[in-house]
Backbone as JSON, one array per atom type, in Angstrom:
{
  "sequence": "MSSRLQNKAIRYYEKKGLLPLIEHDEAGRRLFSEDQISLLETVVCYKMHILL",
  "N": [[107.98, 80.33, 119.12], [105.27, 78.14, 118.69], [105.7, 74.64, 118.59], [103.8, 73.23, 117.36], [102.5, 73.94, 114.86], [99.87, 73.88, 112.61], [99.64, 71.44, 110.02], [98.1, 72.12, 107.85], [98.3, 74.93, 107.79], [101.02, 75.23, 107.23], [101.15, 74.01, 104.7], [99.57, 75.85, 103.3], [101.14, 78.24, 103.48], [103.37, 77.34, 102.11], [102.28, 76.81, 99.56], [101.56, 79.39, 98.78], [104.01, 80.45, 98.33], [105.55, 81.47, 100.33], [107.27, 79.95, 101.76], [109.8, 78.93, 100.36], [111.47, 76.32, 98.46], [111.39, 73.99, 100.13], [112.42, 70.9, 101.17], [111.43, 67.42, 100.94], [111.11, 64.3, 102.64], [111.27, 60.74, 101.9], [108.8, 59.86, 102.79], [107.24, 62.02, 102.47], [107.35, 64.0, 104.37], [108.11, 67.28, 105.48], [111.34, 68.77, 105.35], [113.03, 70.96, 107.18], [115.37, 73.61, 107.04], [117.52, 75.51, 109.25], [117.34, 78.2, 108.49], [114.91, 78.2, 107.09], [113.15, 77.6, 109.15], [113.42, 79.9, 110.68], [112.36, 81.74, 108.85], [109.73, 80.77, 108.7], [108.91, 81.27, 111.34], [108.95, 84.06, 111.23], [106.94, 84.58, 109.33], [104.69, 83.57, 110.7], [104.71, 85.29, 112.92], [104.22, 87.79, 111.68], [101.66, 87.25, 110.7], [100.22, 86.92, 113.07], [100.37, 89.5, 114.17], [99.12, 91.06, 112.25], [96.54, 90.14, 112.34], [95.63, 91.0, 114.78]],
  "CA": [[106.93, 79.8, 118.26], [104.8, 76.83, 119.06], [106.19, 73.59, 117.7], [102.63, 72.54, 116.83], [101.82, 74.66, 113.8], [99.09, 72.9, 111.85], [100.11, 71.09, 108.67], [97.28, 72.88, 106.91], [98.88, 76.26, 107.7], [102.31, 75.11, 106.55], [100.84, 73.77, 103.28], [99.08, 77.11, 102.75], [102.28, 79.14, 103.31], [104.22, 76.77, 101.06], [101.58, 77.01, 98.3], [101.6, 80.82, 98.48], [105.37, 80.82, 98.01], [106.19, 82.1, 101.48], [108.28, 79.0, 102.25], [110.35, 78.32, 99.14], [112.52, 75.3, 98.43], [111.36, 73.03, 101.22], [112.62, 69.52, 100.73], [110.59, 66.42, 101.57], [111.73, 62.98, 102.68], [110.57, 59.7, 101.12], [107.43, 59.73, 103.29], [106.53, 63.26, 102.19], [107.49, 64.95, 105.48], [108.97, 68.42, 105.16], [112.64, 68.86, 106.02], [113.3, 72.39, 107.31], [116.69, 74.09, 107.47], [117.41, 76.55, 110.29], [116.88, 79.42, 107.84], [113.49, 78.05, 106.79], [112.43, 77.69, 110.42], [113.39, 81.33, 111.01], [111.4, 82.35, 107.94], [108.39, 80.35, 109.14], [108.63, 82.04, 112.56], [108.66, 85.43, 110.81], [105.61, 84.56, 108.69], [103.69, 83.39, 111.76], [104.71, 86.52, 113.69], [103.51, 88.79, 110.89], [100.26, 86.87, 110.65], [99.64, 87.18, 114.39], [100.27, 90.93, 114.37], [98.17, 91.6, 111.29], [95.19, 89.73, 112.74], [95.25, 91.6, 116.06]],
  "C": [[106.54, 78.41, 118.75], [105.33, 75.79, 118.07], [105.03, 72.84, 117.04], [101.84, 73.41, 115.85], [101.11, 73.63, 112.93], [99.67, 72.69, 110.46], [99.37, 71.89, 107.61], [97.85, 74.29, 106.71], [100.2, 76.22, 106.94], [102.1, 74.87, 105.06], [100.4, 75.07, 102.6], [100.25, 78.06, 102.49], [103.2, 78.64, 102.19], [103.6, 77.02, 99.68], [101.63, 78.46, 97.85], [103.01, 81.32, 98.17], [106.12, 81.5, 99.14], [107.28, 81.23, 102.08], [108.88, 78.28, 101.05], [111.35, 77.21, 99.42], [112.54, 74.36, 99.63], [111.47, 71.63, 100.66], [111.68, 68.6, 101.51], [111.35, 65.1, 101.59], [110.89, 61.99, 101.89], [109.11, 59.54, 101.54], [106.62, 61.0, 103.07], [106.6, 64.29, 103.3], [108.45, 66.06, 105.08], [110.24, 68.39, 106.0], [113.04, 70.33, 106.01], [114.75, 72.64, 107.7], [116.46, 75.12, 108.58], [116.88, 77.85, 109.69], [115.38, 79.35, 107.52], [112.64, 78.12, 108.05], [112.34, 79.16, 110.84], [112.39, 82.07, 110.13], [109.98, 82.01, 108.35], [107.99, 81.11, 110.4], [108.26, 83.48, 112.21], [107.27, 85.52, 110.19], [104.52, 84.46, 109.75], [103.58, 84.66, 112.61], [103.94, 87.61, 112.97], [102.02, 88.49, 110.87], [99.58, 87.21, 111.97], [99.43, 88.69, 114.6], [99.27, 91.58, 113.43], [96.74, 91.29, 111.74], [94.74, 90.35, 114.06], [94.43, 92.85, 115.88]]
}
């Protein structure tokens, strides 16, 4: 997966409930666990295959 997924896409997935329980630091940056990164990779993979 590209390390440059747009913030707009991540916000969208988070708002839709596809990325639950993401913590944020004091500056508002998302803090991802390894499991959340794997989930995000899965969401992006599904999105890419559905749009083909």
